[in-house]
CSV table of N, CA and C in Angstrom, one decimal:
chain,number,residue,atom,x,y,z
A,1,UNK,N,6.5,-3.7,47.7
A,1,UNK,CA,5.1,-3.5,47.7
A,1,UNK,C,4.5,-4.2,46.5
A,2,UNK,N,5.2,-4.1,45.3
A,2,UNK,CA,4.6,-4.7,44.1
A,2,UNK,C,4.6,-6.2,44.2
A,3,UNK,N,5.6,-6.7,44.9
A,3,UNK,CA,5.7,-8.2,45.1
A,3,UNK,C,4.5,-8.6,46.0
A,4,UNK,N,4.2,-7.9,47.0
A,4,UNK,CA,3.1,-8.2,47.9
A,4,UNK,C,1.8,-8.2,47.1
A,5,UNK,N,1.5,-7.2,46.3
A,5,UNK,CA,0.3,-7.1,45.5
A,5,UNK,C,0.2,-8.2,44.5
A,6,UNK,N,1.3,-8.5,43.8
A,6,UNK,CA,1.3,-9.6,42.9
A,6,UNK,C,1.1,-10.9,43.6
A,7,UNK,N,1.6,-11.1,44.8
A,7,UNK,CA,1.4,-12.4,45.5
A,7,UNK,C,0.0,-12.6,45.9
A,8,UNK,N,-0.7,-11.5,46.3
A,8,UNK,CA,-2.1,-11.6,46.7
A,8,UNK,C,-2.9,-11.9,45.5
A,9,UNK,N,-2.7,-11.2,44.4
A,9,UNK,CA,-3.5,-11.5,43.2
A,9,UNK,C,-3.3,-12.9,42.7
A,10,UNK,N,-2.1,-13.4,42.7
A,10,UNK,CA,-1.8,-14.8,42.3
A,10,UNK,C,-2.4,-15.8,43.3
A,11,UNK,N,-2.3,-15.4,44.6
A,11,UNK,CA,-2.9,-16.3,45.6
A,11,UNK,C,-4.4,-16.4,45.4
A,12,UNK,N,-5.1,-15.3,45.1
A,12,UNK,CA,-6.5,-15.4,44.9
A,12,UNK,C,-6.8,-16.3,43.6
A,13,UNK,N,-6.0,-16.1,42.6
A,13,UNK,CA,-6.2,-16.9,41.4
A,13,UNK,C,-6.0,-18.4,41.7
A,14,UNK,N,-4.9,-18.7,42.4
A,14,UNK,CA,-4.7,-20.1,42.8
A,14,UNK,C,-5.8,-20.7,43.7
A,15,UNK,N,-6.3,-19.9,44.7
A,15,UNK,CA,-7.4,-20.3,45.5
A,15,UNK,C,-8.7,-20.5,44.8
A,16,UNK,N,-8.9,-19.6,43.8
A,16,UNK,CA,-10.2,-19.8,43.0
A,16,UNK,C,-10.1,-21.0,42.1
A,17,UNK,N,-8.9,-21.3,41.5
A,17,UNK,CA,-8.8,-22.5,40.7
A,17,UNK,C,-9.0,-23.7,41.5
A,18,UNK,N,-8.3,-23.8,42.6
A,18,UNK,CA,-8.4,-25.0,43.5
A,18,UNK,C,-9.8,-25.2,44.0
A,19,UNK,N,-10.5,-24.1,44.4
A,19,UNK,CA,-11.9,-24.2,44.9
A,19,UNK,C,-12.8,-24.7,43.7
A,20,UNK,N,-12.6,-24.1,42.5
A,20,UNK,CA,-13.4,-24.5,41.4
A,20,UNK,C,-13.2,-25.9,41.0
A,21,UNK,N,-12.0,-26.4,41.0
A,21,UNK,CA,-11.7,-27.8,40.7
A,21,UNK,C,-12.4,-28.8,41.7
A,22,UNK,N,-12.2,-28.5,42.9
A,22,UNK,CA,-12.7,-29.4,44.0
A,22,UNK,C,-14.3,-29.3,44.0
A,23,UNK,N,-14.8,-28.1,43.8
A,23,UNK,CA,-16.3,-28.0,43.8
A,23,UNK,C,-16.8,-28.7,42.5
A,24,UNK,N,-16.1,-28.6,41.4
A,24,UNK,CA,-16.5,-29.2,40.2
A,24,UNK,C,-16.5,-30.7,40.4
A,25,UNK,N,-15.5,-31.3,41.1
A,25,UNK,CA,-15.6,-32.7,41.3
A,25,UNK,C,-16.7,-33.1,42.2
A,26,UNK,N,-17.0,-32.2,43.2
A,26,UNK,CA,-18.2,-32.5,44.1
A,26,UNK,C,-19.5,-32.4,43.3
A,27,UNK,N,-19.6,-31.5,42.4
A,27,UNK,CA,-20.8,-31.4,41.6
A,27,UNK,C,-21.0,-32.5,40.6
A,28,UNK,N,-19.8,-33.1,40.2
A,28,UNK,CA,-19.9,-34.3,39.3
A,28,UNK,C,-20.4,-35.5,40.1
A,29,UNK,N,-19.9,-35.6,41.3
A,29,UNK,CA,-20.3,-36.8,42.1
A,29,UNK,C,-21.8,-36.6,42.6
A,30,UNK,N,-22.2,-35.3,43.0
A,30,UNK,CA,-23.5,-35.0,43.4
A,30,UNK,C,-24.1,-34.0,42.5
A,31,UNK,N,-24.6,-34.3,41.3
A,31,UNK,CA,-25.1,-33.3,40.4
A,31,UNK,C,-26.5,-32.8,40.9
A,32,UNK,N,-26.8,-31.5,40.5
A,32,UNK,CA,-28.2,-31.0,40.9
A,32,UNK,C,-29.2,-31.8,40.1
A,33,UNK,N,-30.4,-31.7,40.5
A,33,UNK,CA,-31.5,-32.4,39.8
A,33,UNK,C,-31.7,-31.9,38.4
A,34,UNK,N,-32.0,-32.7,37.5
A,34,UNK,CA,-32.2,-32.3,36.1
A,34,UNK,C,-33.3,-31.3,35.9
A,35,UNK,N,-33.1,-30.3,35.1
A,35,UNK,CA,-34.2,-29.3,34.8
A,35,UNK,C,-34.2,-28.2,35.8
A,36,UNK,N,-33.3,-28.1,36.7
A,36,UNK,CA,-33.2,-27.0,37.6
A,36,UNK,C,-32.4,-25.8,37.1
A,37,UNK,N,-33.0,-24.6,37.1
A,37,UNK,CA,-32.3,-23.4,36.6
A,37,UNK,C,-31.5,-22.8,37.8
A,38,UNK,N,-30.2,-23.0,37.8
A,38,UNK,CA,-29.4,-22.6,38.9
A,38,UNK,C,-29.2,-21.1,39.0
A,39,UNK,N,-29.8,-20.3,38.0
A,39,UNK,CA,-29.7,-18.9,38.1
A,39,UNK,C,-31.0,-18.3,38.7
A,40,UNK,N,-32.0,-19.1,39.0
A,40,UNK,CA,-33.3,-18.7,39.6
A,40,UNK,C,-33.2,-18.8,41.1
A,41,UNK,N,-33.2,-17.7,41.9
A,41,UNK,CA,-33.1,-17.8,43.3
A,41,UNK,C,-34.1,-18.7,44.0
A,42,UNK,N,-35.3,-18.7,43.5
A,42,UNK,CA,-36.4,-19.5,44.1
A,42,UNK,C,-36.1,-21.0,43.9
A,43,UNK,N,-35.7,-21.4,42.7
A,43,UNK,CA,-35.3,-22.8,42.5
A,43,UNK,C,-34.0,-23.2,43.2
A,44,UNK,N,-33.1,-22.2,43.3
A,44,UNK,CA,-31.9,-22.5,44.0
A,44,UNK,C,-32.1,-22.8,45.5
A,45,UNK,N,-33.0,-22.0,46.1
A,45,UNK,CA,-33.4,-22.2,47.5
A,45,UNK,C,-34.0,-23.6,47.7
A,46,UNK,N,-34.8,-24.0,46.8
A,46,UNK,CA,-35.4,-25.3,46.9
A,46,UNK,C,-34.4,-26.4,46.8
A,47,UNK,N,-33.5,-26.2,45.8
A,47,UNK,CA,-32.5,-27.2,45.6
A,47,UNK,C,-31.5,-27.3,46.8
A,48,UNK,N,-31.1,-26.2,47.4
A,48,UNK,CA,-30.2,-26.2,48.5
A,48,UNK,C,-30.8,-27.0,49.7
A,49,UNK,N,-32.1,-27.0,49.9
A,49,UNK,CA,-32.7,-27.8,51.0
A,49,UNK,C,-32.6,-29.3,50.7
A,50,UNK,N,-32.5,-29.6,49.4
A,50,UNK,CA,-32.4,-31.1,49.1
A,50,UNK,C,-31.0,-31.6,48.8
A,51,UNK,N,-30.0,-30.7,48.9
A,51,UNK,CA,-28.7,-31.2,48.6
A,51,UNK,C,-28.2,-32.1,49.7
A,52,UNK,N,-27.6,-33.3,49.3
A,52,UNK,CA,-27.2,-34.2,50.3
A,52,UNK,C,-26.1,-33.6,51.2
A,53,UNK,N,-26.0,-34.1,52.4
A,53,UNK,CA,-25.0,-33.6,53.3
A,53,UNK,C,-23.5,-33.8,52.8
A,54,UNK,N,-23.3,-34.9,52.0
A,54,UNK,CA,-22.0,-35.1,51.5
A,54,UNK,C,-21.6,-34.0,50.5
A,55,UNK,N,-22.6,-33.6,49.7
A,55,UNK,CA,-22.3,-32.5,48.7
A,55,UNK,C,-21.9,-31.2,49.5
A,56,UNK,N,-22.6,-30.9,50.6
A,56,UNK,CA,-22.2,-29.7,51.4
A,56,UNK,C,-20.8,-29.8,51.9
A,57,UNK,N,-20.4,-31.1,52.4
A,57,UNK,CA,-19.1,-31.3,52.9
A,57,UNK,C,-18.1,-31.1,51.8
A,58,UNK,N,-18.4,-31.5,50.5
A,58,UNK,CA,-17.5,-31.3,49.4
A,58,UNK,C,-17.2,-29.8,49.2
A,59,UNK,N,-18.3,-29.0,49.3
A,59,UNK,CA,-18.1,-27.5,49.2
A,59,UNK,C,-17.2,-27.0,50.3
A,60,UNK,N,-17.4,-27.5,51.6
A,60,UNK,CA,-16.6,-27.1,52.7
A,60,UNK,C,-15.1,-27.4,52.4
A,61,UNK,N,-14.9,-28.6,51.9
A,61,UNK,CA,-13.5,-29.1,51.6
A,61,UNK,C,-12.9,-28.2,50.5
A,62,UNK,N,-13.7,-27.9,49.5
A,62,UNK,CA,-13.2,-27.0,48.4
A,62,UNK,C,-12.8,-25.7,48.9
A,63,UNK,N,-13.6,-25.1,49.8
A,63,UNK,CA,-13.3,-23.8,50.3
A,63,UNK,C,-12.0,-23.8,51.2
A,64,UNK,N,-11.9,-24.9,52.0
A,64,UNK,CA,-10.7,-25.1,52.9
A,64,UNK,C,-9.5,-25.2,52.0
A,65,UNK,N,-9.5,-26.1,51.0
A,65,UNK,CA,-8.4,-26.3,50.2
A,65,UNK,C,-8.0,-25.1,49.3
A,66,UNK,N,-9.0,-24.3,48.9
A,66,UNK,CA,-8.8,-23.1,48.1
A,66,UNK,C,-8.1,-22.1,49.0
A,67,UNK,N,-8.5,-21.8,50.2
A,67,UNK,CA,-7.9,-20.9,51.0
A,67,UNK,C,-6.5,-21.3,51.4
A,68,UNK,N,-6.3,-22.6,51.7
A,68,UNK,CA,-5.0,-23.2,52.0
A,68,UNK,C,-4.0,-23.0,50.9
A,69,UNK,N,-4.4,-23.4,49.7
A,69,UNK,CA,-3.6,-23.2,48.5
A,69,UNK,C,-3.3,-21.8,48.2
A,70,UNK,N,-4.3,-20.9,48.2
A,70,UNK,CA,-4.2,-19.5,47.8
A,70,UNK,C,-3.3,-18.8,48.8
A,71,UNK,N,-3.5,-19.0,50.1
A,71,UNK,CA,-2.7,-18.3,51.1
A,71,UNK,C,-1.3,-18.8,51.2
A,72,UNK,N,-1.1,-20.1,51.0
A,72,UNK,CA,0.2,-20.7,51.0
A,72,UNK,C,1.0,-20.2,49.8
A,73,UNK,N,0.4,-20.2,48.6
A,73,UNK,CA,1.1,-19.7,47.5
A,73,UNK,C,1.4,-18.2,47.6
A,74,UNK,N,0.5,-17.4,48.1
A,74,UNK,CA,0.8,-16.0,48.3
A,74,UNK,C,1.9,-15.8,49.3
A,75,UNK,N,2.0,-16.5,50.3
A,75,UNK,CA,3.1,-16.4,51.3
A,75,UNK,C,4.4,-16.7,50.6
A,76,UNK,N,4.4,-17.8,49.8
A,76,UNK,CA,5.7,-18.2,49.2
A,76,UNK,C,6.1,-17.2,48.1
A,77,UNK,N,5.2,-16.7,47.3
A,77,UNK,CA,5.5,-15.8,46.3
A,77,UNK,C,6.0,-14.5,46.9
A,78,UNK,N,5.5,-14.1,48.0
A,78,UNK,CA,5.9,-12.9,48.7
A,78,UNK,C,7.2,-13.1,49.5
A,79,UNK,N,7.9,-14.2,49.4
A,79,UNK,CA,9.1,-14.4,50.2
A,79,UNK,C,8.8,-14.8,51.6
A,80,UNK,N,7.8,-15.6,51.8
A,80,UNK,CA,7.3,-16.1,53.1
A,80,UNK,C,6.9,-14.9,54.0
A,81,UNK,N,6.3,-13.9,53.4
A,81,UNK,CA,5.8,-12.8,54.1
A,81,UNK,C,4.3,-13.1,54.5
A,82,UNK,N,4.0,-13.2,55.8
A,82,UNK,CA,2.7,-13.6,56.3
A,82,UNK,C,1.6,-12.7,55.8
A,83,UNK,N,1.9,-11.5,55.7
A,83,UNK,CA,0.8,-10.5,55.3
A,83,UNK,C,0.1,-10.9,54.0
A,84,UNK,N,0.9,-11.4,53.1
A,84,UNK,CA,0.3,-11.8,51.8
A,84,UNK,C,-0.7,-12.8,51.9
A,85,UNK,N,-0.4,-13.9,52.7
A,85,UNK,CA,-1.4,-14.9,52.9
A,85,UNK,C,-2.6,-14.5,53.7
A,86,UNK,N,-2.4,-13.6,54.6
A,86,UNK,CA,-3.5,-13.1,55.5
A,86,UNK,C,-4.4,-12.2,54.6
A,87,UNK,N,-3.9,-11.4,53.7
A,87,UNK,CA,-4.8,-10.6,52.9
A,87,UNK,C,-5.5,-11.5,51.9
A,88,UNK,N,-4.8,-12.5,51.3
A,88,UNK,CA,-5.4,-13.4,50.4
A,88,UNK,C,-6.6,-14.2,51.1
A,89,UNK,N,-6.3,-14.7,52.3
A,89,UNK,CA,-7.3,-15.4,53.1
A,89,UNK,C,-8.5,-14.5,53.3
A,90,UNK,N,-8.3,-13.3,53.7
A,90,UNK,CA,-9.4,-12.3,54.0
A,90,UNK,C,-10.2,-12.1,52.7
A,91,UNK,N,-9.6,-11.9,51.6
A,91,UNK,CA,-10.4,-11.6,50.4
A,91,UNK,C,-11.1,-12.9,49.9
A,92,UNK,N,-10.5,-14.1,50.0
A,92,UNK,CA,-11.3,-15.3,49.7
A,92,UNK,C,-12.4,-15.5,50.7
A,93,UNK,N,-12.2,-15.2,51.9
A,93,UNK,CA,-13.3,-15.2,52.9
A,93,UNK,C,-14.4,-14.3,52.5
A,94,UNK,N,-14.1,-13.1,52.0
A,94,UNK,CA,-15.2,-12.2,51.6
A,94,UNK,C,-16.0,-12.8,50.4
A,95,UNK,N,-15.3,-13.4,49.5
A,95,UNK,CA,-16.0,-14.1,48.4
A,95,UNK,C,-16.9,-15.2,48.9
A,96,UNK,N,-16.4,-16.0,49.9
A,96,UNK,CA,-17.3,-17.0,50.4
A,96,UNK,C,-18.5,-16.4,51.2
A,97,UNK,N,-18.2,-15.3,51.9
A,97,UNK,CA,-19.3,-14.7,52.6
A,97,UNK,C,-20.4,-14.2,51.6
A,98,UNK,N,-19.9,-13.6,50.5
A,98,UNK,CA,-20.8,-13.1,49.5
A,98,UNK,C,-21.6,-14.3,48.9
A,99,UNK,N,-21.0,-15.4,48.7
A,99,UNK,CA,-21.7,-16.6,48.2
A,99,UNK,C,-22.7,-17.1,49.2
A,100,UNK,N,-22.4,-17.1,50.5
A,100,UNK,CA,-23.3,-17.6,51.5
A,100,UNK,C,-24.5,-16.6,51.7
A,101,UNK,N,-24.3,-15.3,51.4
A,101,UNK,CA,-25.4,-14.4,51.5
A,101,UNK,C,-26.3,-14.4,50.2
A,102,UNK,N,-25.7,-14.7,49.1
A,102,UNK,CA,-26.4,-14.8,47.8
A,102,UNK,C,-27.2,-16.1,47.7
A,103,UNK,N,-26.7,-17.2,48.1
A,103,UNK,CA,-27.4,-18.5,48.1
A,103,UNK,C,-27.7,-18.9,49.5
A,104,UNK,N,-28.9,-19.2,49.8
A,104,UNK,CA,-29.2,-19.6,51.2
A,104,UNK,C,-28.5,-20.9,51.6
A,105,UNK,N,-27.9,-20.8,52.7
A,105,UNK,CA,-27.2,-21.9,53.3
A,105,UNK,C,-27.7,-22.1,54.8
A,106,UNK,N,-27.6,-23.4,55.2
A,106,UNK,CA,-28.0,-23.6,56.6
A,106,UNK,C,-27.0,-22.9,57.6
A,107,UNK,N,-27.5,-22.6,58.8
A,107,UNK,CA,-26.6,-21.9,59.8
A,107,UNK,C,-25.4,-22.8,60.1
A,108,UNK,N,-25.5,-24.1,60.2
A,108,UNK,CA,-24.4,-24.9,60.6
A,108,UNK,C,-23.3,-24.9,59.5
A,109,UNK,N,-23.8,-24.7,58.2
A,109,UNK,CA,-22.8,-24.7,57.1
A,109,UNK,C,-22.1,-23.3,57.2
A,110,UNK,N,-22.8,-22.3,57.4
A,110,UNK,CA,-22.1,-20.9,57.5
A,110,UNK,C,-21.0,-21.0,58.6
A,111,UNK,N,-21.4,-21.5,59.8
A,111,UNK,CA,-20.4,-21.6,60.9
A,111,UNK,C,-19.3,-22.5,60.5
A,112,UNK,N,-19.6,-23.6,59.9
A,112,UNK,CA,-18.5,-24.6,59.6
A,112,UNK,C,-17.6,-24.0,58.5
A,113,UNK,N,-18.2,-23.3,57.5
A,113,UNK,CA,-17.4,-22.6,56.5
A,113,UNK,C,-16.4,-21.6,57.1
A,114,UNK,N,-17.0,-20.8,58.0
A,114,UNK,CA,-16.1,-19.7,58.6
A,114,UNK,C,-15.0,-20.4,59.3
A,115,UNK,N,-15.3,-21.5,60.1
A,115,UNK,CA,-14.2,-22.2,60.8
A,115,UNK,C,-13.2,-22.8,59.9
A,116,UNK,N,-13.7,-23.4,58.8
A,116,UNK,CA,-12.8,-24.1,57.9
A,116,UNK,C,-11.8,-23.1,57.2
A,117,UNK,N,-12.4,-22.0,56.8
A,117,UNK,CA,-11.6,-20.9,56.2
A,117,UNK,C,-10.6,-20.3,57.1
A,118,UNK,N,-11.0,-20.1,58.3
A,118,UNK,CA,-10.0,-19.5,59.3
A,118,UNK,C,-8.9,-20.5,59.7
A,119,UNK,N,-9.3,-21.8,59.8
A,119,UNK,CA,-8.3,-22.8,60.1
A,119,UNK,C,-7.3,-23.0,58.9
A,120,UNK,N,-7.8,-22.9,57.7
A,120,UNK,CA,-6.9,-23.0,56.5
A,120,UNK,C,-6.0,-21.8,56.5
A,121,UNK,N,-6.5,-20.6,56.8
A,121,UNK,CA,-5.6,-19.4,56.9
A,121,UNK,C,-4.6,-19.6,57.9
A,122,UNK,N,-4.9,-20.1,59.1
A,122,UNK,CA,-4.0,-20.3,60.2
A,122,UNK,C,-2.9,-21.3,59.8
A,123,UNK,N,-3.3,-22.4,59.1
A,123,UNK,CA,-2.3,-23.4,58.7
A,123,UNK,C,-1.3,-22.9,57.7
A,124,UNK,N,-1.9,-22.1,56.7
A,124,UNK,CA,-1.0,-21.5,55.7
A,124,UNK,C,-0.1,-20.5,56.4
A,125,UNK,N,-0.6,-19.8,57.3
A,125,UNK,CA,0.2,-18.8,58.0
A,125,UNK,C,1.4,-19.4,58.8
A,126,UNK,N,1.1,-20.5,59.5
A,126,UNK,CA,2.1,-21.2,60.3
A,126,UNK,C,3.1,-21.9,59.4
A,127,UNK,N,2.6,-22.5,58.3
A,127,UNK,CA,3.5,-23.3,57.5
A,127,UNK,C,4.4,-22.5,56.5
A,128,UNK,N,3.8,-21.4,56.0
A,128,UNK,CA,4.6,-20.7,54.9
A,128,UNK,C,4.7,-19.2,55.2
A,129,UNK,N,4.3,-18.7,56.3
A,129,UNK,CA,4.5,-17.3,56.5
A,129,UNK,C,5.4,-17.0,57.8
A,130,UNK,N,6.2,-16.0,57.7
A,130,UNK,CA,6.9,-15.6,58.8
A,130,UNK,C,6.1,-14.5,59.6
A,131,UNK,N,6.5,-14.2,60.7
A,131,UNK,CA,5.7,-13.3,61.6
A,131,UNK,C,5.9,-11.8,61.0
A,132,UNK,N,7.0,-11.5,60.4
A,132,UNK,CA,7.2,-10.1,60.0
A,132,UNK,C,6.1,-9.7,59.0
A,133,UNK,N,5.7,-8.5,59.1
A,133,UNK,CA,4.7,-8.0,58.3
A,133,UNK,C,5.3,-7.1,57.2
């Protein structure tokens, strides 16, 4: 049980680091306009409508790779126990859902993000998790 908990915690950390690095690279390539306060919801909503499509795809890629890395590492740390990756994927999905409700996103992005996260969880499950719970 302790190994399962540890693998989930470490999987979330790995997923967050990978997501942060890939999102950081995307923000470097597509920086927000100068002078925008990203802590102000009104300004954030205005900026989100002007973000280029490529920048939104960079965020989707970051979330996909974050879930894939986090769930895969959780499965491996837990001794290829699929439950660890599934719990990790679910928790990272909850973080992404919180982000999508906090910052306004287009409907196509929300649907694509859900699909990308579920697909990454599926790939990690098939590649590094056994069926036993």
